[in-house]
mmCIF file of C-alpha atoms in Angstrom:
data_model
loop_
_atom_site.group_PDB
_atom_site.id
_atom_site.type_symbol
_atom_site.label_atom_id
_atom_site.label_comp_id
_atom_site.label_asym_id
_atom_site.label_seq_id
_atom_site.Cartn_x
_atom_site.Cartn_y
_atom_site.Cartn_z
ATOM 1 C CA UNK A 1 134.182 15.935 49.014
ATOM 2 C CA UNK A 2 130.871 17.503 47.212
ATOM 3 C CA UNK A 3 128.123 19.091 49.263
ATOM 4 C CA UNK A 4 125.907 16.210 48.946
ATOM 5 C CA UNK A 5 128.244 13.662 49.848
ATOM 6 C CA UNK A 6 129.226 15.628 53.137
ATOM 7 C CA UNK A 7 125.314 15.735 53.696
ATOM 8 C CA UNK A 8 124.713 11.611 53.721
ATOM 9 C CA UNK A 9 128.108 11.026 55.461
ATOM 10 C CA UNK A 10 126.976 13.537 58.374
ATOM 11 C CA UNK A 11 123.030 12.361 58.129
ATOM 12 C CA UNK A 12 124.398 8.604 58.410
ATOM 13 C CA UNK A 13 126.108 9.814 61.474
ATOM 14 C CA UNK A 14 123.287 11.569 62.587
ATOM 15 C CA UNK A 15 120.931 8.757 62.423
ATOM 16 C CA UNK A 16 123.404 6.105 64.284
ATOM 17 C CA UNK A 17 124.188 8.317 67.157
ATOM 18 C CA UNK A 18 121.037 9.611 67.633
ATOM 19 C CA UNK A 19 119.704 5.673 68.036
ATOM 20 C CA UNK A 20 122.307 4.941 70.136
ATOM 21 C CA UNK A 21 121.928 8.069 72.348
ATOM 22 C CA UNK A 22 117.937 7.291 73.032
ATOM 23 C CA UNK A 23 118.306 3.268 72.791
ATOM 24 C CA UNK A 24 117.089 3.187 76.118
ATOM 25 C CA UNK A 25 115.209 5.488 76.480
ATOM 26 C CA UNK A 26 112.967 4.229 73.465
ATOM 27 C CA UNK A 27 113.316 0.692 75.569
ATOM 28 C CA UNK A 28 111.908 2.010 78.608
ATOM 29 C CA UNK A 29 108.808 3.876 76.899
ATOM 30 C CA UNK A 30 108.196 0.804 74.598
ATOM 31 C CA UNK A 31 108.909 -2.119 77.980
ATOM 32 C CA UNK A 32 106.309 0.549 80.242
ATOM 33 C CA UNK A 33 104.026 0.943 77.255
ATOM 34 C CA UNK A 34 103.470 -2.541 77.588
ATOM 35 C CA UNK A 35 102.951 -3.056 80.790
ATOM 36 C CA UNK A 36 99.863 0.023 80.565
ATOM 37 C CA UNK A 37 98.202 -2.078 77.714
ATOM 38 C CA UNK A 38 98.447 -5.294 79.645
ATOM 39 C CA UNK A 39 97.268 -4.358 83.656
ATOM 40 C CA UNK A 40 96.452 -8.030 83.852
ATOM 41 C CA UNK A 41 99.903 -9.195 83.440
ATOM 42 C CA UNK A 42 100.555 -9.884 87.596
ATOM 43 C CA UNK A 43 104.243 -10.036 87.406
ATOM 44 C CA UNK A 44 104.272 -6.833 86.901
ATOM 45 C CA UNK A 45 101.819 -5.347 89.739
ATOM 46 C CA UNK A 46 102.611 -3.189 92.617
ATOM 47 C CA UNK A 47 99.819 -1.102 93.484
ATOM 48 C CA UNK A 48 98.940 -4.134 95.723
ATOM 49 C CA UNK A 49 102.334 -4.944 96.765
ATOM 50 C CA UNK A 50 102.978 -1.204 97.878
ATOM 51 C CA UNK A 51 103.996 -0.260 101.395
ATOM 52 C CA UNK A 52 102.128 2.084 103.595
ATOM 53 C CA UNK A 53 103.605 3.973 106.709
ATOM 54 C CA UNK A 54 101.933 7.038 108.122
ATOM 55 C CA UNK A 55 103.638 9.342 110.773
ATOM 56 C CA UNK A 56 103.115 12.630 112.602
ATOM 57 C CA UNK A 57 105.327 15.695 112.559
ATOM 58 C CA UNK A 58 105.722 19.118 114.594
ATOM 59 C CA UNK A 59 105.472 21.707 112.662
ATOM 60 C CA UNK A 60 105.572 25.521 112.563
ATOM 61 C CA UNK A 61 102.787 27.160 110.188
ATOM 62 C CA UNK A 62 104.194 28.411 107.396
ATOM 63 C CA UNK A 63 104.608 31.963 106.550
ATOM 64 C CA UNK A 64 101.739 34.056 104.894
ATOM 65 C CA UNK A 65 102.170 33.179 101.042
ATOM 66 C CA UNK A 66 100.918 31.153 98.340
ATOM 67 C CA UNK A 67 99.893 27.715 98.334
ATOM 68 C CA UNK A 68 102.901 26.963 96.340
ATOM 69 C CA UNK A 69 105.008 28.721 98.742
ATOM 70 C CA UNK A 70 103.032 27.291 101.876
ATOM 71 C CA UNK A 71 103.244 23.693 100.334
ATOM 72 C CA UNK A 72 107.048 24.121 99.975
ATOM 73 C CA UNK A 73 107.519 25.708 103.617
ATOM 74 C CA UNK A 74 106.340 22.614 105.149
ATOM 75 C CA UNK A 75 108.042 20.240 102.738
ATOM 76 C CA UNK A 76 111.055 21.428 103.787
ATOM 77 C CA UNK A 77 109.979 20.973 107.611
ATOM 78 C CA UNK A 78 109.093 17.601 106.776
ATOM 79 C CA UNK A 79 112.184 16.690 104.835
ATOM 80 C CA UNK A 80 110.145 15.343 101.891
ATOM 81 C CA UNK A 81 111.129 16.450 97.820
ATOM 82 C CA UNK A 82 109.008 16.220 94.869
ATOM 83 C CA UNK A 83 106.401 17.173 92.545
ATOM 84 C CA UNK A 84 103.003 18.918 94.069
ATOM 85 C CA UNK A 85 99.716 17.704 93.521
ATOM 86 C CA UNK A 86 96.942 19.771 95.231
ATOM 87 C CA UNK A 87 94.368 17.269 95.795
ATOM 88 C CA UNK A 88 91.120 19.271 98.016
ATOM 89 C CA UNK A 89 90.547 22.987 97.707
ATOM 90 C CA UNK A 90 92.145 24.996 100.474
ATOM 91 C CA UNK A 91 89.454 26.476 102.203
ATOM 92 C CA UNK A 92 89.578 26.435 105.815
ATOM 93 C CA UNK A 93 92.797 28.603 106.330
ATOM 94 C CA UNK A 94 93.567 26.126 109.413
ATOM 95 C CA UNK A 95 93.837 23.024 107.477
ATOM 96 C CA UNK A 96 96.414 22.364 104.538
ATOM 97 C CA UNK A 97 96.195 19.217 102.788
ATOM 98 C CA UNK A 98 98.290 18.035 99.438
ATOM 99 C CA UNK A 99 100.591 15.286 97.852
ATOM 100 C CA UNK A 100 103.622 14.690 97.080
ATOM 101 C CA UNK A 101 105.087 12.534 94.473
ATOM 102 C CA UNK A 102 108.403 11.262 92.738
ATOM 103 C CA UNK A 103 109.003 7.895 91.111
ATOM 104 C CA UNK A 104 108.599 5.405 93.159
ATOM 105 C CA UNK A 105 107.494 7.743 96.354
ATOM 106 C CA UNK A 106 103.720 8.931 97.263
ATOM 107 C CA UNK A 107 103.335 11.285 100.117
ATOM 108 C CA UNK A 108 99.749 12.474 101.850
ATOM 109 C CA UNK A 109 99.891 15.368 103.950
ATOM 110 C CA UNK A 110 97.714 16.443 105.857
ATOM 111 C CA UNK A 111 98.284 19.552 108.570
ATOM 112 C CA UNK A 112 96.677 21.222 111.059
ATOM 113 C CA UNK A 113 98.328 24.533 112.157
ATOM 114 C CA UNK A 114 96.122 25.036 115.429
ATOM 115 C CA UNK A 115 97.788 22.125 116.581
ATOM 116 C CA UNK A 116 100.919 22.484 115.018
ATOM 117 C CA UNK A 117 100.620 19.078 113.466
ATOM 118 C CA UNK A 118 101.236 16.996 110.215
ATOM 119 C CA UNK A 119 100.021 13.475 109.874
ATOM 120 C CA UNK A 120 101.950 12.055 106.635
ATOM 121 C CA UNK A 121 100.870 9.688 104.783
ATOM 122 C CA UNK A 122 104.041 7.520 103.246
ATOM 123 C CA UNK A 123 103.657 5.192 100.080
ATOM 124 C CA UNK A 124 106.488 3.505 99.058
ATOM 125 C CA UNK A 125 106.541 1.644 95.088
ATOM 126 C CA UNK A 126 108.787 -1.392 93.763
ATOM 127 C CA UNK A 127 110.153 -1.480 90.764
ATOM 128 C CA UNK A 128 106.986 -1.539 88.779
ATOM 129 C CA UNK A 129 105.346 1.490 90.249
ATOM 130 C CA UNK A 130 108.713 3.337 89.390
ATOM 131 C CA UNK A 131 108.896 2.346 86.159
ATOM 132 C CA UNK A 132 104.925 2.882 85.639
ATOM 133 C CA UNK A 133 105.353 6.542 87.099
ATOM 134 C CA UNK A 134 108.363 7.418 85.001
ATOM 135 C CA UNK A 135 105.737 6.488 81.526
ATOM 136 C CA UNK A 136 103.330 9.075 82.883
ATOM 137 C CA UNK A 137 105.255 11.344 85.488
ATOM 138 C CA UNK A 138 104.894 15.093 83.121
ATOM 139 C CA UNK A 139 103.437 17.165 86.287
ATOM 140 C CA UNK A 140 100.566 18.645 84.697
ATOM 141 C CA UNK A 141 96.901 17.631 84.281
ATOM 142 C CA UNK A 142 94.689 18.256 81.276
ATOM 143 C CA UNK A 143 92.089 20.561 82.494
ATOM 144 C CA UNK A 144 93.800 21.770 85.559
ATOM 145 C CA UNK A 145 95.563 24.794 85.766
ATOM 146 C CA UNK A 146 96.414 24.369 89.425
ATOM 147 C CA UNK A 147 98.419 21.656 89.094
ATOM 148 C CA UNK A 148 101.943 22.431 87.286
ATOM 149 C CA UNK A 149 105.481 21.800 87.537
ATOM 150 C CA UNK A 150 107.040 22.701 90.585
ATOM 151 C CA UNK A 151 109.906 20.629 90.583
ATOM 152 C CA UNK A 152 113.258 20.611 89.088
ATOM 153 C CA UNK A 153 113.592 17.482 88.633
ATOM 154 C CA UNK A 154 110.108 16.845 86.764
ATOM 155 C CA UNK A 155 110.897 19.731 84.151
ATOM 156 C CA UNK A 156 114.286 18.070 83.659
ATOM 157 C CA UNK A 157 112.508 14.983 82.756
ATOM 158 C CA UNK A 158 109.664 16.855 80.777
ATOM 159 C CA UNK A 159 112.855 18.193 78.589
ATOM 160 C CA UNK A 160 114.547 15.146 78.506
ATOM 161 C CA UNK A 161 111.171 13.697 76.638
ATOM 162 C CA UNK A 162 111.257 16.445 74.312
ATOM 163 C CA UNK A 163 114.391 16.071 73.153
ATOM 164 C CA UNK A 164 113.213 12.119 72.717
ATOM 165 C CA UNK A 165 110.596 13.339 70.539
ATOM 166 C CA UNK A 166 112.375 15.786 68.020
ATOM 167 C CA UNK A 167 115.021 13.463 68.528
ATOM 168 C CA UNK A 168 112.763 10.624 66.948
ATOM 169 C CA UNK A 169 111.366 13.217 64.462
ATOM 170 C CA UNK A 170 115.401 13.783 63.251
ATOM 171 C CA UNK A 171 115.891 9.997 63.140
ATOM 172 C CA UNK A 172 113.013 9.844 60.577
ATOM 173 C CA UNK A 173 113.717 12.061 58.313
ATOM 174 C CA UNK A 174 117.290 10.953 58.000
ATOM 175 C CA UNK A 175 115.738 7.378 57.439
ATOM 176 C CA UNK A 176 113.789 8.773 54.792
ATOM 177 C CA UNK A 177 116.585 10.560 53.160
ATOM 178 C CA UNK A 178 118.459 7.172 53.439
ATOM 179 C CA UNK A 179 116.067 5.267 51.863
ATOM 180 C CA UNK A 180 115.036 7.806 49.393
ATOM 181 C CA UNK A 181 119.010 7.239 48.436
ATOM 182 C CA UNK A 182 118.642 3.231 48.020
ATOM 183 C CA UNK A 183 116.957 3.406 44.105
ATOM 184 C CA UNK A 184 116.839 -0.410 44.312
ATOM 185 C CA UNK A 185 114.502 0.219 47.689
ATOM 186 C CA UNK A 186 112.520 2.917 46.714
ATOM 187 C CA UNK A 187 109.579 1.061 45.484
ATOM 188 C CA UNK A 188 109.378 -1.551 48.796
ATOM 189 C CA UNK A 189 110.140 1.793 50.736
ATOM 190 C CA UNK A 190 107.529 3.660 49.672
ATOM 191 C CA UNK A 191 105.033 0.937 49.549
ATOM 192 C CA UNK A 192 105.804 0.752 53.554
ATOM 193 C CA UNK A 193 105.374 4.634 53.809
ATOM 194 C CA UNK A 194 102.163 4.081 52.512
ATOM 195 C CA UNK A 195 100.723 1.643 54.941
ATOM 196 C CA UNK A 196 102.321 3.513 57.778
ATOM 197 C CA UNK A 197 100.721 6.389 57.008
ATOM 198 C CA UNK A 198 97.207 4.702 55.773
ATOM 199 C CA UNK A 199 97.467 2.562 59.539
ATOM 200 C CA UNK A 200 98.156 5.909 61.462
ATOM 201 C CA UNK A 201 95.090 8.147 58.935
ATOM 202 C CA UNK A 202 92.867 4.992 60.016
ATOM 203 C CA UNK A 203 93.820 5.164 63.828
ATOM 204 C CA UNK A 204 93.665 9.268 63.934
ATOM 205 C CA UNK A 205 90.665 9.928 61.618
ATOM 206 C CA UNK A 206 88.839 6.571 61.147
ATOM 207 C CA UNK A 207 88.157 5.381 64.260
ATOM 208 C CA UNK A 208 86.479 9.099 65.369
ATOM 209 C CA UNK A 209 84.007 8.742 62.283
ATOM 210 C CA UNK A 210 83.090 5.155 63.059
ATOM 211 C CA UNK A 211 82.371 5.982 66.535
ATOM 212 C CA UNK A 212 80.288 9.153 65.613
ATOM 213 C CA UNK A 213 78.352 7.205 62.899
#
């Protein structure tokens, strides 16, 4: 079989399993991205329909460390796993106060080590709040340096939407070589090019100089 004929067999094959390997994925991003554009749509609410709980723990102050490493002391006193948020500035050295969160889970904790104490703070999520947190869940902030990933499970999913992305980048470009392949096509095909590209210039580029005008 010539070169070139290996190439389309293998970019076909390329293109199908790759589709079929993020199907969902792309499903879930597209079903969430809806449900962000549309916050009036109440079927689909559950800050409201959350569930609140808030307990107190013994603890022991955690060893002399970072906040990171203070942060993940008392987790594991507390039984709790997820991502860190640091939500006040840790400046009385007797107070420690932070969040944690994982889809569908929101924990405030708050601790007092002269009193050996942690009041928690428990927010449980339906179905919509998981699926809401999974759409932005990356673990970093723009602007904030203090918050980053400290959990294993976040970076997996940080990965996991990387490989969606070059993923999607591979699927496209083995589209294009498919179409570029259909002669018949090429002139609808290219027209469509076109106005993708003319929508997405308008959208990136347009919009800023219309608001700046």
């Amino acid at each position: 079989m010539p070169s070139a004929a290996k190439f389309t067999l293998w970019n076909r094959k390329l293109h199908y399993y790759l589709g079929l390997y993020f199907l969902f994925f792309l499903w879930l991003f597209a079903f969430t991205g809806l449900l962000l554009n549309h916050p009036a749509w109440t079927f689909a609410e559950f800050w409201p329909e959350r569930k609140q709980s808030v307990f107190e723990w013994q603890i022991q102050p955690p060893r002399s460390g970072t906040d990171l490493d203070q942060a993940r002391d008392l987790m594991r006193q507390l039984g709790l796993a997820g991502e860190i948020e640091w939500t006040a500035t840790h400046s009385d050295p007797n107070t420690f106060d932070f969040r944690v969160t994982r889809p569908g889970h929101i924990f405030e904790i708050h601790t007092d080590f002269d009193k050996h104490r942690a009041i928690v703070q428990r927010i449980g999520l339906n179905a919509w709040g998981v699926l809401h947190i999974l759409h932005t869940f990356t673990g970093v902030r723009l602007a904030d340096t203090r918050n980053q990933r400290d959990w294993t499970l976040t970076t997996i999913w940080a990965l996991a939407m990387d490989a969606l992305a070059a993923g999607l980048i591979l699927m496209v470009l083995s589209g294009i070589y498919m179409w570029y392949g259909l002669i018949r096509k090429r002139r609808l095909g290219a027209a469509a090019l076109a106005l993708g590209l003319l929508t997405c210039i308008w959208f990136a580029i347009g919009l800023k100089l219309l608001t700046s005008s």
